Amino acid sequence: MDEKGRTTSLLSEDEMELRRGPWTVDEDLTLINYIATHGEGRWNTLALSAGLKRTGKSCRLRWLNYLRPDVRRGNITLEEQLLILELHSRWGNRWSKIAQYLPGRTDNEIKNYWRTRVQKHAKQLKCDVNSKQFKDAMRYLWMPRLVERIQAAATATATASVTTNDAYTSENNLKNNHMEVHNNLKEKMGFIEPSPPMNNDFVASYVMQSHTPDNSSTALSSSDSFGTQVSTKSDLTDYYSVPVSSNNNNTATPADYYQPSQINCITGTPGFFPPGLDFQSLDPWNLQNGDSSDNFWNVENMFFLEQHLMNDNM
DNA sequence: AAGACGCTCAACCGCTGGCCC
DNA sequence: AGGGCCAGCGGTTGAGCGTCT
């Protein structure tokens, strides 16, 4: 018998009477205590040594997705949603890769978010989640709207912080967290941003890229930037190397996203938006209420998107 | 009140690639 | 070189819960 724990292979699952299904509190405590003492790794032997009648796989999953102390619980934030949408547009279903850029979130959680929220909307629109139409809708409607909501929330919090030190501290912590996420992203990509925005730079980068026509021909003009193909480093460099205009203090007006001419310029897709459609009159979002991106899929937007998809399919 | 339905998410399954012997 | 084991990944399932009718 070698030191790699091959003793586990000598026992069938039946012989070990392995448990399946939901974990009990006792099992959780056993696993936590064992890892606290001995550390992670060698999951099959860990399961045996800890006296858990679980497969190593099951132990690993329970630990990584639930018991790990740095696992973040709670709703996916707007910033996280934006990041997920963006990263998924670049890497496709590479959940673990995407999860690397959302500290504390697991690949399982992101995958579930995608399947339950994003794919649901695609289904409602009767289109494939991987179709160009849906991806366009995501990038040109959903994501810009997320940016707007994030900025609105930041503005509201900043205003409140004038009178509340605690709120100020909290906001700073939030910003620092986002900065950390984004800096981590840049660091991993080996990209040096030329002129970092002052505020939430990840969000700001969206604003700047969409306000920079020159850039539209690179990162945004083609459906190639969606797809499931793995993005190259140069793709990302293009994405972040947006010439920073005079507006580097994150005060760009998100409403610009909704101007048809600009969007057509960006997409290079004539007819994507109906001529004369006043996007600014489409304000389905309630900035004061709710926190869910689901708000986007209200009657007006659904109608508009369905119309677009129908036209596109004809 | 209760059954149907839909949603969420923890957990499982099957596969793959890497490592070790 | 080839077999066996392991960790990790993406896809899928199903229990639990809330909402609707």
CSV table of N, CA and C (backbone and C1' of nucleotides) in Angstrom, one decimal, chain B:
chain,number,residue,atom,x,y,z
B,1,DA,P,-56.4,27.5,7.0
B,1,DA,O5',-56.7,26.4,6.0
B,1,DA,C5',-57.8,25.5,6.2
B,1,DA,C4',-57.8,24.4,5.1
B,1,DA,C3',-56.5,23.7,5.0
B,1,DA,O3',-56.9,22.3,4.6
B,1,DA,C1',-56.9,24.9,3.0
B,2,DA,P,-55.7,21.3,4.7
B,2,DA,O5',-55.4,21.1,3.1
B,2,DA,C5',-56.4,20.8,2.2
B,2,DA,C4',-55.9,20.8,0.8
B,2,DA,C3',-54.5,20.2,0.6
B,2,DA,O3',-54.4,19.5,-0.6
B,2,DA,C1',-54.5,22.4,-0.2
B,3,DG,P,-53.9,18.0,-0.7
B,3,DG,O5',-53.6,17.9,-2.2
B,3,DG,C5',-54.5,18.2,-3.2
B,3,DG,C4',-54.0,19.1,-4.2
B,3,DG,C3',-52.6,18.6,-4.8
B,3,DG,O3',-52.8,18.4,-6.2
B,3,DG,C1',-52.6,21.0,-4.3
B,4,DA,P,-51.7,18.0,-7.2
B,4,DA,O5',-51.3,19.4,-7.9
B,4,DA,C5',-52.3,20.2,-8.4
B,4,DA,C4',-51.7,21.4,-9.2
B,4,DA,C3',-50.5,21.1,-10.0
B,4,DA,O3',-50.5,21.8,-11.2
B,4,DA,C1',-49.9,22.7,-8.4
B,5,DC,P,-49.5,21.5,-12.4
B,5,DC,O5',-48.5,22.7,-12.1
B,5,DC,C5',-49.0,24.0,-12.0
B,5,DC,C4',-47.9,25.0,-11.6
B,5,DC,C3',-46.5,24.7,-12.2
B,5,DC,O3',-46.2,25.8,-13.0
B,5,DC,C1',-46.3,25.1,-9.9
B,6,DG,P,-44.9,25.8,-13.9
B,6,DG,O5',-43.9,26.7,-13.1
B,6,DG,C5',-44.4,27.9,-12.5
B,6,DG,C4',-43.3,28.6,-11.7
B,6,DG,C3',-41.9,28.5,-12.3
B,6,DG,O3',-41.3,29.7,-12.2
B,6,DG,C1',-41.9,27.5,-10.1
B,7,DC,P,-39.8,30.0,-12.7
B,7,DC,O5',-39.0,30.1,-11.4
B,7,DC,C5',-39.4,30.9,-10.3
B,7,DC,C4',-38.5,30.8,-9.1
B,7,DC,C3',-37.0,30.8,-9.5
B,7,DC,O3',-36.3,31.7,-8.7
B,7,DC,C1',-37.6,28.9,-8.1
B,8,DT,P,-34.8,32.1,-9.0
B,8,DT,O5',-34.1,31.3,-7.8
B,8,DT,C5',-34.6,31.5,-6.5
B,8,DT,C4',-33.9,30.6,-5.5
B,8,DT,C3',-32.4,30.5,-5.7
B,8,DT,O3',-31.7,30.8,-4.5
B,8,DT,C1',-33.3,28.3,-5.7
B,9,DC,P,-30.2,31.1,-4.4
B,9,DC,O5',-29.6,29.7,-4.0
B,9,DC,C5',-30.1,29.0,-2.8
B,9,DC,C4',-29.6,27.6,-2.8
B,9,DC,C3',-28.1,27.5,-3.1
B,9,DC,O3',-27.6,26.5,-2.2
B,9,DC,C1',-29.3,26.1,-4.5
B,10,DA,P,-26.3,26.7,-1.4
B,10,DA,O5',-26.1,25.3,-0.7
B,10,DA,C5',-27.1,24.8,0.1
B,10,DA,C4',-27.2,23.3,-0.2
B,10,DA,C3',-25.9,22.5,-0.1
B,10,DA,O3',-26.2,21.3,0.6
B,10,DA,C1',-26.9,22.2,-2.2
B,11,DA,P,-24.9,20.4,1.0
B,11,DA,O5',-24.9,19.3,-0.1
B,11,DA,C5',-26.1,18.5,-0.3
B,11,DA,C4',-26.0,17.7,-1.5
B,11,DA,C3',-24.7,16.9,-1.7
B,11,DA,O3',-24.9,15.5,-1.6
B,11,DA,C1',-25.3,18.0,-3.7
B,12,DC,P,-23.8,14.5,-1.8
B,12,DC,O5',-24.1,14.0,-3.4
B,12,DC,C5',-25.4,13.7,-3.7
B,12,DC,C4',-25.5,13.4,-5.2
B,12,DC,C3',-24.4,12.5,-5.8
B,12,DC,O3',-25.0,11.4,-6.5
B,12,DC,C1',-24.4,14.5,-7.0
B,13,DC,P,-24.2,10.3,-7.1
B,13,DC,O5',-24.0,10.7,-8.6
B,13,DC,C5',-25.1,11.1,-9.4
B,13,DC,C4',-24.6,11.4,-10.9
B,13,DC,C3',-23.5,10.4,-11.3
B,13,DC,O3',-23.9,9.9,-12.6
B,13,DC,C1',-22.7,12.6,-11.5
B,14,DG,P,-23.2,8.7,-13.3
B,14,DG,O5',-22.2,9.4,-14.4
B,14,DG,C5',-22.8,10.3,-15.3
B,14,DG,C4',-21.8,11.0,-16.1
B,14,DG,C3',-20.6,10.1,-16.5
B,14,DG,O3',-20.4,10.4,-17.9
B,14,DG,C1',-19.7,11.9,-15.3
B,15,DC,P,-19.4,9.5,-18.7
B,15,DC,O5',-18.2,10.6,-19.0
B,15,DC,C5',-18.5,11.9,-19.4
B,15,DC,C4',-17.4,12.8,-19.2
B,15,DC,C3',-16.0,12.2,-19.7
B,15,DC,O3',-15.6,13.0,-20.8
B,15,DC,C1',-15.9,13.3,-17.5
B,16,DT,P,-14.3,12.6,-21.5
B,16,DT,O5',-13.2,13.6,-20.8
B,16,DT,C5',-13.5,14.9,-20.6
B,16,DT,C4',-12.3,15.6,-20.0
B,16,DT,C3',-10.9,15.1,-20.4
B,16,DT,O3',-10.1,16.2,-20.8
B,16,DT,C1',-11.1,14.9,-18.1
B,17,DG,P,-8.8,16.0,-21.6
B,17,DG,O5',-7.7,16.5,-20.6
B,17,DG,C5',-7.9,17.6,-19.8
B,17,DG,C4',-6.9,17.7,-18.6
B,17,DG,C3',-5.5,17.3,-19.0
B,17,DG,O3',-4.6,18.2,-18.3
B,17,DG,C1',-6.3,15.9,-17.2
B,18,DG,P,-3.1,18.1,-18.6
B,18,DG,O5',-2.5,17.7,-17.2
B,18,DG,C5',-3.0,18.4,-16.0
B,18,DG,C4',-2.5,17.8,-14.8
B,18,DG,C3',-1.1,17.3,-14.8
B,18,DG,O3',-0.4,17.7,-13.6
B,18,DG,C1',-2.4,15.5,-14.3
B,19,DC,P,1.1,17.6,-13.5
B,19,DC,O5',1.3,16.4,-12.4
B,19,DC,C5',0.5,16.5,-11.2
B,19,DC,C4',0.6,15.1,-10.5
B,19,DC,C3',2.0,14.5,-10.5
B,19,DC,O3',2.3,14.2,-9.1
B,19,DC,C1',0.3,12.9,-11.3
B,20,DC,P,3.8,13.9,-8.8
B,20,DC,O5',3.6,12.3,-8.4
B,20,DC,C5',2.6,11.9,-7.6
B,20,DC,C4',2.4,10.4,-7.6
B,20,DC,C3',3.8,9.7,-7.6
B,20,DC,O3',3.8,8.7,-6.5
B,20,DC,C1',2.5,8.9,-9.4
B,21,DC,P,5.1,8.0,-6.1
B,21,DC,O5',4.9,6.5,-6.7
B,21,DC,C5',3.7,5.8,-6.4
B,21,DC,C4',3.6,4.6,-7.3
B,21,DC,C3',4.8,3.8,-7.3
B,21,DC,O3',4.5,2.4,-7.0
B,21,DC,C1',4.0,4.2,-9.5
